[in-house]
Short mmCIF file of C-alpha atoms in Angstrom, two decimals:
data_model
loop_
_atom_site.label_atom_id
_atom_site.label_comp_id
_atom_site.label_asym_id
_atom_site.label_seq_id
_atom_site.Cartn_x
_atom_site.Cartn_y
_atom_site.Cartn_z
CA MET A 67 157.40 57.15 58.78
CA ARG A 68 159.48 60.15 57.67
CA LYS A 69 157.53 60.31 54.36
CA GLN A 70 154.24 60.57 56.19
CA ASN A 71 155.57 63.41 58.38
CA ASN A 72 156.82 65.30 55.31
CA LYS A 73 153.44 64.93 53.61
CA GLY A 74 151.63 66.30 56.65
CA LEU A 75 154.01 69.25 56.92
CA PHE A 76 153.64 70.01 53.19
CA PHE A 77 149.84 69.93 53.53
CA LYS A 78 149.92 72.43 56.40
CA PHE A 79 152.16 74.84 54.46
CA ARG A 80 149.88 74.58 51.45
CA VAL A 81 146.77 75.42 53.50
CA LEU A 82 148.58 78.36 55.08
CA PHE A 83 149.63 79.65 51.65
CA TYR A 84 146.11 79.51 50.25
CA MET A 85 144.68 81.28 53.30
CA THR A 86 147.28 84.05 53.00
CA ALA A 87 146.58 84.46 49.30
CA ALA A 88 142.84 84.61 49.88
CA ALA A 89 143.25 87.21 52.60
CA TRP A 90 145.48 89.32 50.34
CA CYS A 91 142.94 89.14 47.51
CA LEU A 92 140.10 90.19 49.79
CA LEU A 93 142.06 93.11 51.19
CA THR A 94 143.09 94.24 47.72
CA ALA A 95 139.53 93.98 46.43
CA GLY A 96 138.25 95.89 49.43
CA ARG A 97 140.72 98.71 48.87
CA PHE A 98 139.82 98.81 45.20
CA HIS A 99 136.08 99.04 45.85
CA ALA A 100 136.62 101.59 48.59
CA ALA A 101 138.70 103.77 46.29
CA ARG A 102 136.13 103.37 43.53
CA SER A 103 133.28 104.35 45.84
CA PHE A 104 135.24 107.35 47.10
CA TRP A 105 135.89 108.76 43.61
CA LYS A 106 132.35 107.92 42.54
CA ASN A 107 130.69 109.66 45.48
CA ILE A 108 133.01 112.66 45.52
CA GLU A 109 131.38 113.88 42.32
CA LYS A 110 127.91 113.84 43.91
CA GLU A 111 126.73 116.44 46.39
CA PRO A 112 124.93 115.07 49.47
CA GLU A 113 121.16 115.33 49.20
CA PRO A 114 119.64 117.70 51.77
CA ALA A 115 117.33 116.26 54.42
CA LEU A 116 113.72 117.16 53.71
CA THR A 117 110.60 116.84 55.83
CA SER A 118 108.14 114.46 54.19
CA MET A 119 104.69 115.77 53.33
CA GLU A 120 102.88 112.90 51.67
CA PHE A 121 100.24 110.27 52.39
CA ARG A 122 101.91 107.19 53.78
CA TYR A 123 99.21 104.51 53.89
CA GLU A 124 96.56 105.25 51.27
CA LYS A 125 95.18 101.71 50.99
CA LYS A 126 95.20 101.09 54.73
CA PHE A 127 93.44 104.39 55.34
CA GLN A 128 90.64 103.37 53.00
CA ASN A 129 90.24 100.21 55.08
CA THR A 130 90.07 102.44 58.15
CA LEU A 131 87.26 104.49 56.62
CA SER A 132 85.28 101.36 55.76
CA HIS A 133 85.79 99.88 59.23
CA TYR A 134 84.81 103.06 61.10
CA ARG A 135 81.73 104.04 59.12
CA PHE A 136 80.62 106.93 61.27
CA PHE A 137 84.10 108.42 61.06
CA GLY A 138 84.08 107.81 57.31
CA SER A 139 80.75 109.60 56.91
CA LEU A 140 82.20 112.71 58.56
CA TYR A 141 85.54 112.69 56.76
CA GLN A 142 86.20 115.57 54.34
CA SER A 143 88.98 114.60 51.95
CA GLU A 144 89.24 118.01 50.27
CA TYR A 145 90.23 119.71 53.54
CA SER A 146 92.48 116.92 54.86
CA SER A 147 96.27 117.07 54.58
CA PRO A 148 99.14 114.62 55.14
CA VAL A 149 100.73 114.55 58.57
CA PRO A 150 104.19 116.10 58.09
CA GLY A 151 107.38 114.33 59.07
CA LEU A 152 106.12 110.74 59.29
CA LYS A 153 108.75 109.28 56.96
CA ALA A 154 111.46 111.88 57.55
CA THR A 155 111.92 115.16 59.39
CA ASP A 156 114.69 117.65 58.72
CA ILE A 157 116.46 118.22 62.04
CA LEU A 158 118.94 120.96 61.09
CA GLY A 159 120.30 118.97 58.15
CA LYS A 160 119.88 115.52 59.68
CA SER A 161 117.01 113.20 58.86
CA CYS A 162 114.84 111.62 61.57
CA GLY A 163 112.21 109.03 60.68
CA GLN A 164 110.84 108.40 64.17
CA MET A 165 108.81 111.53 64.91
CA VAL A 166 105.43 111.01 66.60
CA PRO A 167 102.74 113.72 66.08
CA GLN A 168 100.96 114.94 69.21
CA GLY A 169 99.32 118.38 69.27
CA ILE A 170 97.50 120.57 66.74
CA CYS A 171 96.15 124.12 66.75
CA ILE A 172 95.30 127.00 64.43
CA ALA A 173 97.47 130.11 64.94
CA GLY A 174 96.49 132.94 62.63
CA ASP A 175 97.62 132.08 59.12
CA TYR A 176 99.29 128.86 60.25
CA MET A 177 98.42 125.39 61.42
CA LEU A 178 100.86 124.13 64.05
CA ILE A 179 101.65 120.49 64.86
CA THR A 180 103.97 119.27 67.60
CA ALA A 181 105.92 116.00 67.49
CA TYR A 182 108.57 114.20 69.52
CA ASP A 183 111.26 111.69 68.62
CA SER A 184 110.49 108.15 69.82
CA GLY A 185 114.21 107.33 69.90
CA GLU A 186 113.86 103.91 68.31
CA ILE A 187 115.91 102.37 65.50
CA THR A 188 113.77 100.67 62.85
CA GLY A 189 113.94 96.88 63.09
CA LYS A 190 116.06 96.86 66.24
CA ASN A 191 115.26 96.84 69.94
CA THR A 192 117.91 99.43 70.67
CA ARG A 193 117.82 103.07 71.65
CA ARG A 194 119.76 106.02 70.36
CA LYS A 195 120.24 109.63 71.28
CA MET A 196 116.91 111.35 70.69
CA TYR A 197 116.52 114.43 68.57
CA PRO A 198 114.79 117.52 69.99
CA SER A 199 111.04 117.85 69.64
CA ALA A 200 109.68 119.66 66.60
CA LEU A 201 106.97 122.15 65.70
CA TYR A 202 105.70 121.87 62.11
CA VAL A 203 104.34 125.09 60.60
CA LEU A 204 101.76 124.62 57.82
CA SER A 205 99.85 127.20 55.83
CA ASN A 206 96.20 127.69 56.72
CA GLN A 207 95.03 130.44 54.37
CA ASN A 208 93.68 127.89 51.89
CA PRO A 209 92.87 124.59 53.65
CA LYS A 210 92.42 122.82 50.31
CA GLU A 211 96.05 123.55 49.38
CA ARG A 212 97.80 123.31 52.71
CA ARG A 213 101.60 123.01 52.52
CA LEU A 214 104.53 122.75 54.90
CA LEU A 215 106.32 126.08 55.41
CA THR A 216 109.07 125.21 57.88
CA THR A 217 109.97 123.02 60.84
CA ILE A 218 110.93 124.69 64.11
CA ILE A 219 113.33 122.58 66.19
CA LEU A 220 112.47 123.14 69.84
CA PRO A 221 115.17 123.64 72.49
CA ASP A 222 114.50 120.45 74.46
CA VAL A 223 113.37 116.84 74.28
CA ASN A 224 109.83 116.56 75.58
CA HIS A 225 106.53 114.84 74.90
CA VAL A 226 104.91 118.12 73.69
CA GLY A 227 101.45 116.54 73.96
CA GLY A 228 99.50 119.66 73.03
CA VAL A 229 99.66 123.14 71.56
CA ALA A 230 97.30 126.13 71.79
CA PHE A 231 97.17 129.72 70.56
CA ASP A 232 95.85 132.65 72.62
CA GLY A 233 95.95 135.24 69.84
CA ALA A 234 99.48 136.44 70.51
CA ASN A 235 101.44 133.49 71.91
CA VAL A 236 101.70 129.76 71.34
CA TRP A 237 101.50 127.50 74.42
CA ILE A 238 103.08 124.04 74.35
CA ALA A 239 102.19 121.40 76.96
CA LYS A 240 105.15 119.65 78.61
CA SER A 241 103.96 116.80 80.80
CA THR A 242 107.37 115.75 82.11
CA ASP A 243 108.09 119.23 83.49
CA ARG A 244 104.56 120.12 84.69
CA GLN A 245 104.75 123.40 82.84
CA CYS A 246 103.76 125.11 79.59
CA SER A 247 106.27 126.77 77.30
CA VAL A 248 105.51 130.01 75.49
CA ILE A 249 106.58 131.07 71.98
CA SER A 250 105.50 134.41 70.58
CA TYR A 251 103.69 134.54 67.25
CA GLU A 252 106.36 136.91 65.89
CA ARG A 253 109.09 134.29 66.32
CA ILE A 254 107.06 131.77 64.33
CA ARG A 255 106.52 134.31 61.57
CA GLU A 256 110.26 135.02 61.51
CA ALA A 257 110.99 131.31 61.13
CA VAL A 258 108.60 131.11 58.18
CA ASP A 259 110.08 134.21 56.55
CA SER A 260 113.60 132.74 56.79
CA GLY A 261 112.74 130.29 54.00
CA LYS A 262 114.73 127.48 55.64
CA SER A 263 113.53 123.90 55.80
CA SER A 264 114.25 123.75 59.54
CA VAL A 265 114.97 126.53 62.02
CA GLU A 266 116.51 126.07 65.45
CA LEU A 267 114.73 127.70 68.38
CA LEU A 268 117.45 128.38 70.93
CA ASN A 269 115.12 129.09 73.84
CA TYR A 270 111.47 129.58 74.75
CA ASP A 271 110.12 132.98 75.64
CA GLN A 272 109.19 131.52 79.02
CA ASN A 273 108.49 128.23 80.79
CA VAL A 274 105.41 128.79 82.93
CA PRO A 275 104.73 126.29 85.77
CA CYS A 276 101.15 125.06 86.02
CA GLY A 277 101.48 122.62 88.93
CA VAL A 278 99.75 119.74 87.11
CA ILE A 279 100.67 117.18 84.47
CA ALA A 280 100.13 119.06 81.22
CA SER A 281 99.16 116.29 78.80
CA PHE A 282 97.40 118.65 76.36
CA VAL A 283 96.21 122.25 76.19
CA THR A 284 93.49 124.29 74.51
CA TRP A 285 92.36 127.92 74.60
CA HIS A 286 88.79 129.00 75.33
CA ASP A 287 87.03 131.97 76.91
CA ASN A 288 90.32 133.83 77.45
CA LYS A 289 91.62 130.96 79.56
CA LEU A 290 94.24 128.29 79.06
CA TRP A 291 92.76 124.84 79.63
CA VAL A 292 95.28 122.20 80.68
CA GLY A 293 94.27 118.54 80.45
CA THR A 294 95.70 115.56 82.29
CA TYR A 295 95.72 112.18 80.55
CA THR A 296 94.61 110.11 83.53
CA ASN A 297 94.75 109.93 87.28
CA ARG A 298 96.42 106.78 88.56
CA ILE A 299 94.18 106.60 91.60
CA SER A 300 90.70 107.27 90.19
CA GLY A 301 91.38 106.50 86.52
CA ASN A 302 89.69 109.74 85.43
CA GLY A 303 91.23 112.61 83.56
CA TRP A 304 91.17 116.26 84.53
CA LEU A 305 90.62 119.49 82.64
CA ARG A 306 91.65 122.65 84.48
CA SER A 307 91.32 126.25 83.37
CA PHE A 308 93.96 128.87 84.14
CA GLN A 309 93.76 132.63 83.97
CA VAL A 310 96.89 133.97 82.29
CA GLU A 311 98.35 136.87 84.28
CA LYS A 312 100.82 139.06 82.39
CA GLU A 313 103.36 141.23 84.18
CA THR A 314 105.30 143.80 82.17
CA GLY A 315 108.64 145.46 82.88
CA VAL A 316 110.33 142.26 84.05
CA PRO A 317 114.12 142.30 83.40
CA LYS A 318 115.44 139.54 81.14
CA GLU A 319 118.81 137.77 81.11
CA ASN A 320 120.11 140.03 78.33
CA GLY A 321 119.33 143.14 80.37
CA GLU A 322 116.24 144.17 78.42
CA SER A 323 112.83 144.54 80.01
CA GLY A 324 110.03 142.24 78.95
CA HIS A 325 106.92 140.54 80.29
CA SER A 326 106.31 137.49 82.43
CA PHE A 327 103.36 135.09 82.55
CA THR A 328 101.82 133.32 85.52
CA LEU A 329 98.91 130.86 85.61
CA GLN A 330 96.11 131.16 88.17
CA LYS A 331 93.88 128.08 88.43
CA GLN A 332 90.15 128.77 88.01
CA ASP A 333 87.94 125.75 87.28
CA GLU A 334 88.51 122.03 87.51
CA ILE A 335 86.31 119.38 85.91
CA VAL A 336 86.48 115.61 85.59
CA ILE A 337 86.79 114.13 82.10
CA PRO A 338 87.10 110.52 80.92
CA GLY A 339 90.42 108.81 81.50
CA PHE A 340 93.05 108.43 78.77
CA ALA A 341 92.16 111.85 77.36
CA ASN A 342 94.50 113.23 74.71
CA GLY A 343 92.75 116.38 73.56
CA ALA A 344 89.84 118.75 74.09
CA SER A 345 88.27 121.56 72.10
CA PHE A 346 85.44 124.01 72.68
CA VAL A 347 83.12 125.31 69.98
CA LYS A 348 80.37 127.93 70.09
CA ARG A 349 77.20 128.03 68.04
CA GLY A 350 75.05 131.01 68.83
CA GLU A 351 74.63 131.23 72.57
CA LYS A 352 75.48 127.59 73.20
CA THR A 353 78.89 126.11 73.89
CA TYR A 354 80.00 122.54 73.28
CA LEU A 355 83.03 120.55 74.34
CA ALA A 356 84.61 117.52 72.67
CA VAL A 357 87.16 115.27 74.40
CA THR A 358 89.21 112.59 72.62
CA THR A 359 90.44 109.51 74.47
CA SER A 360 92.82 106.77 73.35
CA ARG A 361 94.04 103.57 75.00
CA GLY A 362 96.75 102.60 72.54
CA ARG A 363 97.24 101.03 69.14
CA TYR A 364 94.97 98.01 69.70
CA PHE A 365 91.83 99.78 70.99
CA ASP A 366 89.32 102.18 69.49
CA SER A 367 89.46 105.84 70.35
CA ARG A 368 86.35 107.54 71.68
CA VAL A 369 85.15 111.10 71.35
CA TYR A 370 82.85 112.43 74.10
CA PHE A 371 80.54 115.40 73.53
CA TYR A 372 79.27 117.81 76.18
CA GLU A 373 76.91 120.74 76.19
CA VAL A 374 77.83 123.52 78.59
CA TYR A 375 75.16 125.12 80.78
CA GLN A 376 75.35 127.60 83.61
CA ASP A 377 73.93 126.61 86.97
CA ILE A 378 71.36 129.24 88.01
CA TYR A 379 72.18 128.77 91.71
CA THR A 380 75.98 128.67 91.77
CA GLY A 381 76.75 130.43 88.49
CA LYS A 382 79.23 127.71 87.58
CA ASN A 383 79.28 125.78 84.35
CA VAL A 384 77.71 122.32 84.20
CA TYR A 385 78.82 119.90 81.48
CA TYR A 386 76.17 117.51 80.15
CA SER A 387 77.45 114.51 78.24
CA TYR A 388 74.90 113.86 75.52
CA SER A 389 76.76 111.57 73.15
CA SER A 390 79.96 109.74 72.25
CA CYS A 391 81.28 108.00 69.17
CA ARG A 392 83.93 105.50 68.13
CA PHE A 393 86.99 106.65 66.19
CA PRO A 394 90.14 104.93 64.87
CA PRO A 395 92.88 104.10 67.40
CA MET A 396 95.45 106.53 68.75
CA ALA A 397 93.55 109.81 68.41
CA GLU A 398 95.49 112.78 69.75
CA GLU A 399 94.48 116.43 69.86
CA LEU A 400 91.66 118.05 67.90
CA ILE A 401 90.90 121.64 66.99
CA CYS A 402 87.60 123.20 65.88
CA ASP A 403 88.05 125.82 63.17
CA GLY A 404 84.72 127.08 61.88
CA ASP A 405 82.87 124.52 59.79
CA SER A 406 85.72 122.00 60.00
CA THR A 407 87.21 120.14 62.93
CA TYR A 408 90.67 118.64 62.53
CA PHE A 409 91.74 115.41 64.23
CA LEU A 410 95.35 114.30 64.60
CA PHE A 411 96.37 110.64 65.01
CA GLU A 412 99.73 109.13 65.93
CA SER A 413 99.00 105.66 64.52
CA SER A 414 101.02 106.25 61.31
CA ALA A 415 104.24 107.08 63.13
CA THR A 416 107.06 104.68 62.28
CA CYS A 417 107.21 103.19 65.77
CA TYR A 418 103.49 102.32 65.65
CA SER A 419 102.93 101.38 62.00
CA THR A 420 106.01 99.38 60.92
CA PRO A 421 106.66 96.70 63.60
CA VAL A 422 105.37 93.35 62.33
CA TYR A 423 103.70 92.14 65.51
CA ARG A 424 103.09 95.48 67.24
CA LYS A 425 101.71 97.75 64.54
CA CYS A 426 98.36 99.49 64.49
CA SER A 427 95.88 97.76 62.18
CA TYR A 428 94.02 100.95 61.23
CA PRO A 429 96.57 103.74 60.72
CA VAL A 430 95.53 107.30 59.91
CA ASP A 431 98.26 109.15 58.02
CA ARG A 432 96.54 112.51 57.59
CA ILE A 433 95.13 115.48 59.42
CA CYS A 434 91.49 114.47 59.17
CA ALA A 435 88.97 117.23 58.57
CA VAL A 436 85.36 116.48 59.54
CA SER A 437 82.19 118.54 59.50
CA THR A 438 81.91 120.35 62.83
CA TRP A 439 78.12 120.39 63.03
CA LYS A 440 77.71 116.82 61.86
CA LEU A 441 80.26 115.82 64.47
CA PHE A 442 78.39 117.49 67.31
CA ARG A 443 75.14 116.30 65.69
CA GLN A 444 73.21 119.44 66.64
CA ASN A 445 71.42 117.76 69.53
CA GLN A 446 70.09 121.12 70.73
CA SER A 447 66.35 120.55 70.72
CA GLY A 448 66.39 118.17 73.66
CA ALA A 449 65.61 115.18 71.44
CA TRP A 450 66.68 112.07 73.25
CA GLN A 451 67.78 109.46 70.78
CA ARG A 452 69.99 106.43 70.54
CA ASN A 453 73.44 107.33 69.26
CA ASP A 454 75.61 105.27 66.94
CA MET A 455 77.07 103.23 69.79
CA GLY A 456 73.69 102.21 71.22
CA SER A 457 73.68 104.29 74.39
CA VAL A 458 70.48 106.01 75.41
CA GLY A 459 69.85 108.95 77.65
CA LYS A 460 71.57 112.13 78.63
CA GLN A 461 74.54 111.56 80.86
CA THR A 462 75.87 114.32 83.06
CA LEU A 463 79.36 115.31 84.04
CA LEU A 464 79.55 117.75 86.92
CA HIS A 465 82.50 119.63 88.25
CA PRO A 466 82.87 119.74 92.06
CA GLY A 467 80.22 121.92 93.66
CA ALA A 468 77.77 121.94 90.76
CA THR A 469 74.18 120.77 91.29
CA LEU A 470 71.34 119.60 89.12
CA GLN A 471 68.04 121.41 89.08
CA ARG A 472 64.93 119.43 89.95
CA GLY A 473 63.45 119.64 86.48
CA GLN A 474 66.72 118.55 84.94
CA LYS A 475 66.93 115.58 87.31
CA MET A 476 63.39 114.52 86.45
CA GLN A 477 64.03 114.93 82.72
CA ALA A 478 67.26 112.97 82.90
CA TYR A 479 65.54 110.25 84.92
CA PHE A 480 62.58 109.78 82.57
CA HIS A 481 64.59 109.83 79.38
CA SER A 482 67.22 107.46 80.67
CA ILE A 483 64.69 104.95 82.05
CA SER A 484 61.82 105.31 79.56
CA GLY A 485 63.88 105.82 76.43
CA ARG A 486 63.74 102.18 75.35
CA LYS A 487 60.68 100.93 73.48
CA ASP A 488 60.93 97.32 74.57
CA ARG A 489 60.11 97.05 78.27
CA THR A 490 60.44 93.27 78.47
CA GLN A 491 64.06 92.80 77.43
CA ASP A 492 67.38 93.88 78.87
CA LEU A 493 65.84 95.41 81.98
CA PHE A 494 69.20 95.44 83.65
CA ARG A 495 70.45 97.77 80.92
CA ASP A 496 67.61 100.16 81.73
CA PHE A 497 68.66 100.01 85.35
CA ARG A 498 72.27 100.71 84.44
CA TRP A 499 71.31 103.57 82.11
CA GLY A 500 69.15 105.00 84.86
CA ILE A 501 72.10 105.13 87.22
CA PHE A 502 74.44 106.71 84.74
CA GLY A 503 71.68 108.89 83.27
CA ILE A 504 71.50 110.99 86.43
CA ASN A 505 75.12 110.55 87.40
CA ALA A 506 74.49 107.84 90.02
CA VAL A 507 72.19 110.15 92.00
CA CYS A 508 69.69 107.39 92.65
CA LEU A 509 72.19 104.77 93.83
CA PRO A 510 72.14 105.59 97.59
CA TRP A 511 68.32 105.63 97.68
CA LEU A 512 67.69 102.15 96.29
CA LYS A 513 65.54 100.11 98.65
CA ARG A 514 66.44 96.45 98.87
CA PRO A 515 65.42 93.72 101.32
CA SER A 516 67.74 93.48 104.29
CA ASP A 517 67.56 89.71 104.82
CA GLY A 518 69.52 87.38 102.56
CA ARG A 519 71.40 87.95 99.32
CA TYR A 520 69.39 89.50 96.52
CA CYS A 521 69.99 90.50 92.93
CA LEU A 522 67.96 92.39 90.36
CA GLN A 523 65.66 90.30 88.18
CA GLY A 524 63.65 91.51 85.18
CA HIS A 525 60.90 89.13 84.10
CA SER A 526 58.32 91.92 83.78
CA HIS A 527 58.18 95.65 83.33
CA ARG A 528 58.96 96.12 87.03
CA PRO A 529 62.27 95.11 88.60
CA ARG A 530 62.25 92.48 91.34
CA TRP A 531 64.76 91.68 94.01
CA ARG A 532 65.34 87.90 93.78
CA ARG A 533 66.95 85.88 96.50
CA HIS A 534 69.65 83.42 95.45
CA ARG A 535 68.82 79.74 95.81
CA SER A 536 70.84 77.96 98.48
CA LYS A 537 71.29 74.27 99.28
CA ASP A 538 69.83 74.54 102.78
CA SER A 539 66.60 76.34 101.94
CA PRO A 540 64.27 76.43 98.94
CA ALA A 541 64.16 79.43 96.68
CA ARG A 542 62.18 82.32 98.11
CA TYR A 543 61.34 85.59 96.41
CA ALA A 544 60.82 88.91 98.06
CA ALA A 545 57.73 90.96 97.38
CA PRO A 546 57.95 93.02 94.17
CA GLN A 547 59.35 96.47 94.82
CA LYS A 548 60.14 99.39 92.62
CA ALA A 549 63.85 99.55 92.07
CA PHE A 550 63.76 103.32 92.23
CA ALA A 551 61.41 103.67 95.18
CA GLY A 552 62.73 106.48 97.30
CA VAL A 553 64.11 108.35 94.32
CA TRP A 554 60.77 110.11 93.92
CA ASP A 555 61.43 112.09 97.10
CA LEU A 556 64.62 113.32 95.52
CA LEU A 557 63.15 114.08 92.11
CA LEU A 558 59.83 115.55 93.24
#
């Protein structure tokens, strides 16, 4: 019995000895490797953080061009440049790989792009302290050889959904604060002349309240146009114009006198929901407007085109939607610069392009240049034609208070109803196009039988109101009626 106890005790001491020896070996090896790594790395200088300026998904982008053929037909590779900072952005010596591009504009000799830090850690569902938002400054003197000049680190953390240039100052949209921040063009030039990879901007020249959610901004007709992504109640977006009032001789915090800006709201128009950018372009005496919309990484973006007219009775602008097209997902702001229009996408940001089950299937890793006049398709002659998405007719978008002229109503009615060649198929689509073709003007004047439940039926070239069959009574049909009877009084 005593021998068995001694054997058990000896076995325990032996296990304890081996465990102690193994622990000592591991600690010694760890110290050795740590010392070796220290002396090995002390000879090397740390590599400086650099902002990436390269194409990230070349093969995937080619798939995007083949999938979106209309977009691919407009794409100009010689004028397109990589989106800066997708892989890494220099934040005052630190590297950030989670920047998401948002806004784009042309400011003199520079192209400006805003971006914010998503705050994610790659491969982990955790959050970290977010870096400040950034403003990339690219050269614009030679679009074929565009390069990154510097990165301006903004004073705060914000979505910075848009950027615009008024000729002397840069305006940055800040949706979370309902205001627009101002940076003078001289300060941007000073940052470029410093020669540094990243420059810290300690403060804005001014934060100007606008009273609305500033999702994006653009500059047109000496006015600052502030766009709102969507309205939670109606689902539509808004585009509001503001007159910039400048007051000089205002004392600053440092005791010097300067100037102060205020925004006075002028016009307000309804735009499609989920809008991320808008840009005006002039050709001769005509003005056009393009609005980009995006619903996320899984859905196509859409670009809506409008021609701007002036109402002869009220003097206000009327916006006629004449076309729309399908673009790759996650389109952000756009800017028209002469013969080229530049589109910015956020689909190649790390948080949208790297997750296995949540990534965008068609990423766009470059500032895409397209032909401006091919994009707007020069639909100036009044030719009513089917666009690439199959819609027919001239849709209208009116701001509050604007009215249609009688001739315009009649023209919109005929082209939206009579535009299809086949009168025997898809009559309901003609009916739908008719409603949207004149902005639902005819909807209140539709005459329908008052007894029973009826729906629109299209077995011939004329619509019929058909009564639903019930169990209690046989099917009965109302007398044929024109679906748009009563609209003639309005149109004529």
